[in-house]
PDB file of N, CA, C and O in Angstrom:
ATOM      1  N   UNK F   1     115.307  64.091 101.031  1.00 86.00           N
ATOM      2  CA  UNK F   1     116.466  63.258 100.834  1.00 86.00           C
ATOM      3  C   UNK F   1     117.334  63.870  99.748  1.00 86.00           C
ATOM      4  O   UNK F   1     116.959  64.351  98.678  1.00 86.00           O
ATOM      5  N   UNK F   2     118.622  63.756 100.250  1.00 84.00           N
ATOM      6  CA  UNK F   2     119.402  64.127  99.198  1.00 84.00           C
ATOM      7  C   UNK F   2     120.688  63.350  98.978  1.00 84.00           C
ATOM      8  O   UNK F   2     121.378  62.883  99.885  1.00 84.00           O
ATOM      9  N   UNK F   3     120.934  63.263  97.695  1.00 84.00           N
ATOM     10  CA  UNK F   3     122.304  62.393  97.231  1.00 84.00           C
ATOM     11  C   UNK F   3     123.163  62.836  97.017  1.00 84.00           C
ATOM     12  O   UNK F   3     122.877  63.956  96.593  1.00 84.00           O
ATOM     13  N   UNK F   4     124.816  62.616  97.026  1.00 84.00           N
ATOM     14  CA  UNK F   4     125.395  62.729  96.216  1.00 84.00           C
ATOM     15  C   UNK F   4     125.729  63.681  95.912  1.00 84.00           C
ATOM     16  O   UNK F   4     125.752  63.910  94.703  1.00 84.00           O
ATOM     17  N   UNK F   5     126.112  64.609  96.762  1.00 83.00           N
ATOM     18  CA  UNK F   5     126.284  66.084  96.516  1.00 83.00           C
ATOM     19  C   UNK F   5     127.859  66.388  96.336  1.00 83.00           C
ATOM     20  O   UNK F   5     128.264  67.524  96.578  1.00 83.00           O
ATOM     21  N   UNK F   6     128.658  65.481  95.956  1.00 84.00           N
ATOM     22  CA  UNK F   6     129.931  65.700  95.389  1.00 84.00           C
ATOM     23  C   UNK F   6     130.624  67.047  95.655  1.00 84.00           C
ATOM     24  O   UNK F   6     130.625  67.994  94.869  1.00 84.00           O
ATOM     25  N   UNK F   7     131.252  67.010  96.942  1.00 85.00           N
ATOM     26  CA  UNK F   7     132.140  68.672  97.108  1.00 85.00           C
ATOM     27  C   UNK F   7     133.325  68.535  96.527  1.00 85.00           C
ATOM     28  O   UNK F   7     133.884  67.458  96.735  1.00 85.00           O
ATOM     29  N   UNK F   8     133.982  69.468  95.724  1.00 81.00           N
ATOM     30  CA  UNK F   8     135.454  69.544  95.307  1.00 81.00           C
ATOM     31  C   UNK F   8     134.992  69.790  93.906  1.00 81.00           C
ATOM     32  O   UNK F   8     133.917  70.102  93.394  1.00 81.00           O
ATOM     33  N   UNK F   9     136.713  69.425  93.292  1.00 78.00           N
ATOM     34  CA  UNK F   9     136.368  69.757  91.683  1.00 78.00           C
ATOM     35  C   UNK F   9     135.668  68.400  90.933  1.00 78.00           C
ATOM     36  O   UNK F   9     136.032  67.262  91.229  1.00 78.00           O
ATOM     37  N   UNK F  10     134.802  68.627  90.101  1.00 72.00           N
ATOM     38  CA  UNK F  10     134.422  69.897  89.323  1.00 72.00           C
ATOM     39  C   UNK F  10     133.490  70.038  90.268  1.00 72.00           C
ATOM     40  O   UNK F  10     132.671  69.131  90.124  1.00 72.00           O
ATOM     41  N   UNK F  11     133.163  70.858  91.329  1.00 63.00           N
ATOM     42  CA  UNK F  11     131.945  71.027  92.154  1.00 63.00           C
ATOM     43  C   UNK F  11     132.236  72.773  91.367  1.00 63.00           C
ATOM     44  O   UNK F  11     133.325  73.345  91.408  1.00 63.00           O
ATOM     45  N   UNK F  12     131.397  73.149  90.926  1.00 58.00           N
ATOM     46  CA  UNK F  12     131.449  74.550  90.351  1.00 58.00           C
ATOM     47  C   UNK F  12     129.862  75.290  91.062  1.00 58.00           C
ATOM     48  O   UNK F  12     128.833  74.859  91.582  1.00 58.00           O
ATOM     49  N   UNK F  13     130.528  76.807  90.644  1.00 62.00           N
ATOM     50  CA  UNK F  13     129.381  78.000  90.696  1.00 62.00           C
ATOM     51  C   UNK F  13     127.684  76.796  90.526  1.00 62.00           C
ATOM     52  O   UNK F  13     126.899  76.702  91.469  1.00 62.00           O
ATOM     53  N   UNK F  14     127.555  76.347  89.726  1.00 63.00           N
ATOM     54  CA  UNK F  14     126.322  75.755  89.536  1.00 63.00           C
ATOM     55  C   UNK F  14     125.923  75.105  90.701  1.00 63.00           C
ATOM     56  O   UNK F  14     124.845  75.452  91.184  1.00 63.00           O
ATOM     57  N   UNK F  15     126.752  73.988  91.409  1.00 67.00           N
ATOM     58  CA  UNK F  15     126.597  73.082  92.220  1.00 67.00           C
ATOM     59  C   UNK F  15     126.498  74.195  93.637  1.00 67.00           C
ATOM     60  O   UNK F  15     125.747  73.922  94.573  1.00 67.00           O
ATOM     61  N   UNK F  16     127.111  75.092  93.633  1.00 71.00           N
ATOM     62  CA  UNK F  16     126.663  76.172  95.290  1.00 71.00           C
ATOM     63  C   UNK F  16     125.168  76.882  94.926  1.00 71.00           C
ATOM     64  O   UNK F  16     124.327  77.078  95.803  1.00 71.00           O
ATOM     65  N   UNK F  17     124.996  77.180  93.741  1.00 75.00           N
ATOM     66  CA  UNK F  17     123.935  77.428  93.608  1.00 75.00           C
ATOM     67  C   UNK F  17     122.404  76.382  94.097  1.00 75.00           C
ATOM     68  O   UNK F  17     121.334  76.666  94.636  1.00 75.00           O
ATOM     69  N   UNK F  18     123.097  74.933  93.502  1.00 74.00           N
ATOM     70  CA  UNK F  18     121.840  74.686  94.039  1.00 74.00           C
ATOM     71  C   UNK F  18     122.029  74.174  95.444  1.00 74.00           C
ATOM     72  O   UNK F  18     120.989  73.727  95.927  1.00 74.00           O
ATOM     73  N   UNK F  19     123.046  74.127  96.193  1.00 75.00           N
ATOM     74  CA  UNK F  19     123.188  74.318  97.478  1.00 75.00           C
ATOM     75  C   UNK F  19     122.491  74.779  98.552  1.00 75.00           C
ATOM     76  O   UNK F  19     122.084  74.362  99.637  1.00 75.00           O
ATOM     77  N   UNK F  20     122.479  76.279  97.570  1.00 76.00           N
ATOM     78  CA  UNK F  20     121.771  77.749  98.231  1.00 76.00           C
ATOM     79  C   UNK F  20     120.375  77.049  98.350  1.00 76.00           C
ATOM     80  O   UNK F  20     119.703  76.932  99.375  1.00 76.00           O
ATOM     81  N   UNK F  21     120.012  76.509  96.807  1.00 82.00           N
ATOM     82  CA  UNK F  21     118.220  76.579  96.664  1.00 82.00           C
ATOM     83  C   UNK F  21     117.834  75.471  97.376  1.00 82.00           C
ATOM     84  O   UNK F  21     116.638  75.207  97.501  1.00 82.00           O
ATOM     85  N   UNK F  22     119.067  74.497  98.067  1.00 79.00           N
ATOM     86  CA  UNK F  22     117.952  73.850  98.829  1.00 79.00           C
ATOM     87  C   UNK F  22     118.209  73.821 100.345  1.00 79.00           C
ATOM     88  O   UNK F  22     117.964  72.845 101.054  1.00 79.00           O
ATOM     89  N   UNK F  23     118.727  74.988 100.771  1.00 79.00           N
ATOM     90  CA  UNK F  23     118.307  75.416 101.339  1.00 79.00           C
ATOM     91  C   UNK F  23     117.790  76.800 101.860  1.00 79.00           C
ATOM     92  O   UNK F  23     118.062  77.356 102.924  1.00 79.00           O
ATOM     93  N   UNK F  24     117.064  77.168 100.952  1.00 83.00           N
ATOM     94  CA  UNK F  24     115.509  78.219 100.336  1.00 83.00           C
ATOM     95  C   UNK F  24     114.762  76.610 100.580  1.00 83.00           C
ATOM     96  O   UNK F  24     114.561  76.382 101.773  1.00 83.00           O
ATOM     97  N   UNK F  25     114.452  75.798  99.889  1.00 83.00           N
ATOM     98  CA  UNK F  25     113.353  75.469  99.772  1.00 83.00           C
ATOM     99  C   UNK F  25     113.159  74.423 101.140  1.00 83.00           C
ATOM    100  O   UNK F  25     112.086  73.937 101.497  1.00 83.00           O
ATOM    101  N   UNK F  26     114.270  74.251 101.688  1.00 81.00           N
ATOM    102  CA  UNK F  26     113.771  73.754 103.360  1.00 81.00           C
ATOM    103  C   UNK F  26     113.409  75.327 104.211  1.00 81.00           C
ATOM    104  O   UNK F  26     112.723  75.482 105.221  1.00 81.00           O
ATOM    105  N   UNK F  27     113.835  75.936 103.731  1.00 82.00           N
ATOM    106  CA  UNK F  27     113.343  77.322 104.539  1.00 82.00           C
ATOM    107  C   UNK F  27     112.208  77.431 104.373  1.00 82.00           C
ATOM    108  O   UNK F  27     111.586  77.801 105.368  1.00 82.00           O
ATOM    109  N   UNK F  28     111.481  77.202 103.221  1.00 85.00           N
ATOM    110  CA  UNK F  28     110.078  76.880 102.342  1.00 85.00           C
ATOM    111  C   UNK F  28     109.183  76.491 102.913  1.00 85.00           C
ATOM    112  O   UNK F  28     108.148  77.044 103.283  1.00 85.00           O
ATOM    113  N   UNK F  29     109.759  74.945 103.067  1.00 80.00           N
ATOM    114  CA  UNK F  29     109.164  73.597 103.260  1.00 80.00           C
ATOM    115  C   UNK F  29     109.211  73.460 104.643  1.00 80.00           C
ATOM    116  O   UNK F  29     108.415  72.566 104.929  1.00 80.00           O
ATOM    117  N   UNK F  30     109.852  73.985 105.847  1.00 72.00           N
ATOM    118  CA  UNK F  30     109.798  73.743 107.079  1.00 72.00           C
ATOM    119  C   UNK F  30     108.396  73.448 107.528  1.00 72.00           C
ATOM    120  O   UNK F  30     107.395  73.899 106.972  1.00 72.00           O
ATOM    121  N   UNK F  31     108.397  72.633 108.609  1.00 81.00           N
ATOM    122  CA  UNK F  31     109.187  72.136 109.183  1.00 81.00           C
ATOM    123  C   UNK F  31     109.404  70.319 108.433  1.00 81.00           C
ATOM    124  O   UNK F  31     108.514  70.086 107.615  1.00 81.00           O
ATOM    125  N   UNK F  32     110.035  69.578 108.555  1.00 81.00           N
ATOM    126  CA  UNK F  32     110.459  68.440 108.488  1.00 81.00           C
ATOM    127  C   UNK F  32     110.577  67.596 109.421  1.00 81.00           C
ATOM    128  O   UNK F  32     111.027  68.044 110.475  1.00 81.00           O
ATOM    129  N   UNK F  33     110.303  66.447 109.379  1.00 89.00           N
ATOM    130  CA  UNK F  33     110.923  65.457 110.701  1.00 89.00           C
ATOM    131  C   UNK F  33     112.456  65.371 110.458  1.00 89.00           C
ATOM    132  O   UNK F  33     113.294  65.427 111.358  1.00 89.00           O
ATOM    133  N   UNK F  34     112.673  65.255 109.375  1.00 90.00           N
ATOM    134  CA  UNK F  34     114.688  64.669 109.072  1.00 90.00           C
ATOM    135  C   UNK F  34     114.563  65.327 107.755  1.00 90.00           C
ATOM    136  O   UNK F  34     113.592  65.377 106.999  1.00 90.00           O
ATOM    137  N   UNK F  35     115.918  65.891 107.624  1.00 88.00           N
ATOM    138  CA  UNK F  35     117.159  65.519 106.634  1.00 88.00           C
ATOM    139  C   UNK F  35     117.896  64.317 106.387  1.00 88.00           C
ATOM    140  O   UNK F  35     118.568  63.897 107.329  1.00 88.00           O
ATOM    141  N   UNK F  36     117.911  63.445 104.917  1.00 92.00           N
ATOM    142  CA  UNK F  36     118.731  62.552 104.595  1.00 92.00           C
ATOM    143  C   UNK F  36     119.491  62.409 103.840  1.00 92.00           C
ATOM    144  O   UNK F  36     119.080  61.615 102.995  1.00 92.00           O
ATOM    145  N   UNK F  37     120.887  62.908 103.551  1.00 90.00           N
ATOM    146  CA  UNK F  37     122.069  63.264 102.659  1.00 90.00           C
ATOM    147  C   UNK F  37     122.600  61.820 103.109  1.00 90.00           C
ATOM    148  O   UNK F  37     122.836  61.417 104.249  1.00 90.00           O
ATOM    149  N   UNK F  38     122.754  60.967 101.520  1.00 91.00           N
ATOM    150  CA  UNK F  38     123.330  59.606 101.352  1.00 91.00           C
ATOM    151  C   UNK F  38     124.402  59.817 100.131  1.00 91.00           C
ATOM    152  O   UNK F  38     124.309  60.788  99.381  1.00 91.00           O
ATOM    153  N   UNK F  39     124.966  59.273 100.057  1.00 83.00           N
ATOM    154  CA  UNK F  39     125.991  59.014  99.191  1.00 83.00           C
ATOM    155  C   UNK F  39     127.416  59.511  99.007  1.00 83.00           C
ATOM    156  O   UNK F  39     128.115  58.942  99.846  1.00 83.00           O
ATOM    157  N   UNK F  40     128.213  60.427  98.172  1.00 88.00           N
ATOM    158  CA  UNK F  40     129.360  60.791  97.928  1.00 88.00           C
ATOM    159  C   UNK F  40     129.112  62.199  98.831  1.00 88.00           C
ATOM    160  O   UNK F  40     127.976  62.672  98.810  1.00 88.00           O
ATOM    161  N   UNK F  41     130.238  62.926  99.682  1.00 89.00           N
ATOM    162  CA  UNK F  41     129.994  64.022 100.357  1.00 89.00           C
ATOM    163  C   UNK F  41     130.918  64.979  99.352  1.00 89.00           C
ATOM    164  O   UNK F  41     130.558  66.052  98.869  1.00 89.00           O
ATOM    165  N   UNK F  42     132.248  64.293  99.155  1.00 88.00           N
ATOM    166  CA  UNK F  42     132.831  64.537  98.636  1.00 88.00           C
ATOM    167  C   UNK F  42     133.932  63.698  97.081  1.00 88.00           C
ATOM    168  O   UNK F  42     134.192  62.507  96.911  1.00 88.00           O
ATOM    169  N   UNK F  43     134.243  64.651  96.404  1.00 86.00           N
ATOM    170  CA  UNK F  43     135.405  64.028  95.162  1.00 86.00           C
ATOM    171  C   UNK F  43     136.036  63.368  95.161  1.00 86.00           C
ATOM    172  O   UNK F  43     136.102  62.273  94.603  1.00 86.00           O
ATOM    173  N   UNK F  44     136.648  63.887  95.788  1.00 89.00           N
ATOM    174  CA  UNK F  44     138.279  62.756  96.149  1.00 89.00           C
ATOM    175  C   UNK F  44     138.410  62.743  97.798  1.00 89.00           C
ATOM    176  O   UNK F  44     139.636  62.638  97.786  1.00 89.00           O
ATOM    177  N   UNK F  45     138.241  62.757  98.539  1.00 92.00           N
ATOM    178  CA  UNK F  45     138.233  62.947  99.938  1.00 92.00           C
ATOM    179  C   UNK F  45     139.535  63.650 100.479  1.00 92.00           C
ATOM    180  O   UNK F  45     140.262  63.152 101.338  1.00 92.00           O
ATOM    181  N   UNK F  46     139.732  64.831  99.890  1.00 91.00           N
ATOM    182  CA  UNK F  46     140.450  65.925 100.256  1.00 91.00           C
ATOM    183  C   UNK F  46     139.639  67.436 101.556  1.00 91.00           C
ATOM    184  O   UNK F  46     138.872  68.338 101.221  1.00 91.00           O
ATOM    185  N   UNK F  47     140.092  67.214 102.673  1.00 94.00           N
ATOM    186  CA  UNK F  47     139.749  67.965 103.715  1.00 94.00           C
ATOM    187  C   UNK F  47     138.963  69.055 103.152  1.00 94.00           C
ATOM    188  O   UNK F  47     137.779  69.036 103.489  1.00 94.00           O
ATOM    189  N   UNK F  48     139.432  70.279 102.151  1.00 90.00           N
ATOM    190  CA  UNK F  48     138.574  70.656 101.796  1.00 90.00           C
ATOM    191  C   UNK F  48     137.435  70.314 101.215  1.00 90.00           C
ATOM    192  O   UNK F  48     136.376  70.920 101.376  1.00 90.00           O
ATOM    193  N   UNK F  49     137.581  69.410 100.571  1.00 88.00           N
ATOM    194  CA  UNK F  49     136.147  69.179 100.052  1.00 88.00           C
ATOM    195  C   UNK F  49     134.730  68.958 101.342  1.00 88.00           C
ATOM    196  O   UNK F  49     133.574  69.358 101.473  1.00 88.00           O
ATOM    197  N   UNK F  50     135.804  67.985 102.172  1.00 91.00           N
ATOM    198  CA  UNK F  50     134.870  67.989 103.768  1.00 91.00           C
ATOM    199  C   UNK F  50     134.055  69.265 104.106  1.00 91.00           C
ATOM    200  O   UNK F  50     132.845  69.492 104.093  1.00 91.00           O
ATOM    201  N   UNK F  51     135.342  70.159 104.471  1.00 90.00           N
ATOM    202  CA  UNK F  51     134.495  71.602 104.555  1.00 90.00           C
ATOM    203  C   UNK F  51     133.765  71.990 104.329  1.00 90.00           C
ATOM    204  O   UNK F  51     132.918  72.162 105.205  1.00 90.00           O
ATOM    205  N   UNK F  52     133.484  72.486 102.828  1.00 87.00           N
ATOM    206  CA  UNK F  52     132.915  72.713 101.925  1.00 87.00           C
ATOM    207  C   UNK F  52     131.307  71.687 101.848  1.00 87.00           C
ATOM    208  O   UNK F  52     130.258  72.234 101.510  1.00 87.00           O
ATOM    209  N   UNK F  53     131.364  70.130 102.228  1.00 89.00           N
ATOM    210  CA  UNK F  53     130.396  69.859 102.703  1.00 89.00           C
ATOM    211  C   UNK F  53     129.462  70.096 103.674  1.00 89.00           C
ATOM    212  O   UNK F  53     128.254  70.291 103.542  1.00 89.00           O
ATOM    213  N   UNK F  54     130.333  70.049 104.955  1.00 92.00           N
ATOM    214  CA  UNK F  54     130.080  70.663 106.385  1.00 92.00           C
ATOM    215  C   UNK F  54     129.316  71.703 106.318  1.00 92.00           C
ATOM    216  O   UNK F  54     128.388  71.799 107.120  1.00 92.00           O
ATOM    217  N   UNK F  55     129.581  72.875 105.184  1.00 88.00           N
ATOM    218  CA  UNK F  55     129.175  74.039 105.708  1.00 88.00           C
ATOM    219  C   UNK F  55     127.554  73.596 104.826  1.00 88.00           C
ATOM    220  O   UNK F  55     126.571  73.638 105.565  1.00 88.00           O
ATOM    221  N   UNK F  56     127.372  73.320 103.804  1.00 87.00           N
ATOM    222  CA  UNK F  56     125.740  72.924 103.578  1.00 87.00           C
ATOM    223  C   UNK F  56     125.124  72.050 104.327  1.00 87.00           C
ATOM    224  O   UNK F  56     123.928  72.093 104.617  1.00 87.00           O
ATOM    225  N   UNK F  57     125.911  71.226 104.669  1.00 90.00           N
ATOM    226  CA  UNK F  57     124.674  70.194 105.838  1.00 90.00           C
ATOM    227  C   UNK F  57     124.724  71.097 107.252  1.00 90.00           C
ATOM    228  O   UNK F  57     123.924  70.749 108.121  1.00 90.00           O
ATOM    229  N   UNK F  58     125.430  72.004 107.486  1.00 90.00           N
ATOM    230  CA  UNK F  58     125.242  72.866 108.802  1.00 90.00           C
ATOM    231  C   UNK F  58     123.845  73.957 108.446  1.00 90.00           C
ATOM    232  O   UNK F  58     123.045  74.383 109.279  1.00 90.00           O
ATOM    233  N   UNK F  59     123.852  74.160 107.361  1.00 85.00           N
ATOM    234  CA  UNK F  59     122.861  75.160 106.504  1.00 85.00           C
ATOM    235  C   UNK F  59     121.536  74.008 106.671  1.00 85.00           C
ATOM    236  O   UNK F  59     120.490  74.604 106.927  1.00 85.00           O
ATOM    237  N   UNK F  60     121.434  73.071 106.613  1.00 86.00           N
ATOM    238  CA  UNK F  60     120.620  72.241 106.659  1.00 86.00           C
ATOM    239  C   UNK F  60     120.239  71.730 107.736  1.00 86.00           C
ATOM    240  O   UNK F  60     119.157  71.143 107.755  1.00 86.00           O
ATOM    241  N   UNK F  61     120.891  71.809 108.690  1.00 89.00           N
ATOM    242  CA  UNK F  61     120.628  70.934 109.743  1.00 89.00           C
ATOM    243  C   UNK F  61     119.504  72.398 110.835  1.00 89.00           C
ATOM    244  O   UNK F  61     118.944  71.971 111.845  1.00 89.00           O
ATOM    245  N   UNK F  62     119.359  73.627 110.556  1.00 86.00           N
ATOM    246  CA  UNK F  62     118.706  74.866 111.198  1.00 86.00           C
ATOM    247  C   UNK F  62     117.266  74.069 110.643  1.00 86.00           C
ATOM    248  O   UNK F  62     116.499  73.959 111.599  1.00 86.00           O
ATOM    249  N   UNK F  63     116.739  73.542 109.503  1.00 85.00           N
ATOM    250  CA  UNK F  63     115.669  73.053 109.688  1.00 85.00           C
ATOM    251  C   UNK F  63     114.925  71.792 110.282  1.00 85.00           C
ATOM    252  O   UNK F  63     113.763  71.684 110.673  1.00 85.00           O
ATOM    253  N   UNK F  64     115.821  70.991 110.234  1.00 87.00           N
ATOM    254  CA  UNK F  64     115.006  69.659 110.418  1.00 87.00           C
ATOM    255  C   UNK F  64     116.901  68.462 111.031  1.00 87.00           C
ATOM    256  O   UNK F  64     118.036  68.472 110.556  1.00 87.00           O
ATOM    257  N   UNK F  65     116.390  67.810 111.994  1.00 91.00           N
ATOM    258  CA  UNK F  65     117.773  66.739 112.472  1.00 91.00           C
ATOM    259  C   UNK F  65     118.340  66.531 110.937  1.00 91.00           C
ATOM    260  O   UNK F  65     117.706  66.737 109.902  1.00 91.00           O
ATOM    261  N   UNK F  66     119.228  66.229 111.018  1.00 91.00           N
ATOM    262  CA  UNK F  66     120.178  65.659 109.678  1.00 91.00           C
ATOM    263  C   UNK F  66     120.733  64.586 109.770  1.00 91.00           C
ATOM    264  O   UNK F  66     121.690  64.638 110.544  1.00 91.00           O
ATOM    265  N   UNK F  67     120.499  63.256 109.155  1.00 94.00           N
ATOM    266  CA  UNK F  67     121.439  61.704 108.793  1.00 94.00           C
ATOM    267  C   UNK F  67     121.989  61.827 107.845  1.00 94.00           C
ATOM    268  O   UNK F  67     121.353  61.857 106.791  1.00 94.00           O
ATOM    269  N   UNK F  68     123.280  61.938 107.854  1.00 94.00           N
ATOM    270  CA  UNK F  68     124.115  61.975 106.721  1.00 94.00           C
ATOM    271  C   UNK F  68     124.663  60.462 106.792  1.00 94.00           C
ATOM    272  O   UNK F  68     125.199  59.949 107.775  1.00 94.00           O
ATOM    273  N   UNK F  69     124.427  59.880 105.596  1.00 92.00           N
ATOM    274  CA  UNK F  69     125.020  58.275 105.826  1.00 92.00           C
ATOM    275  C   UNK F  69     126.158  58.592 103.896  1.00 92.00           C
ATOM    276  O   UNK F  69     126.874  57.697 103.447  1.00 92.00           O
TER     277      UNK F  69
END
């Protein structure tokens, strides 16, 4: 499960980093029944920030179904 992963500003270098590491550690941890990303996707709900979400829960979704609520 994951929360709250706030895309946009201040989403900085730190926040892609741990992006990356989690997904390394579902690469890890495979297999899973689900992925569960709840809360804020994004900052301000500016299209990019969408994107910028999209592309980690697409990174996420190669291991295990994904509910993004």
């Amino acid at each position: 499960h994951l929360s709250d992963i706030h895309c946009g500003r201040p989403f900085v270098e730190l926040h892609m980093a741990a992006a990356e590491a989690m997904a390394e550690q579902a690469a890890e941890s495979a297999p899973f029944d689900a992925i569960v990303v709840s809360g804020d996707l994004s900052q301000r709900a500016r299209p990019a920030e969408f994107v910028q979400a999209r592309a980690i829960l697409d990174r996420l979704r190669v291991y295990a179904p994904t509910l993004v609520v």
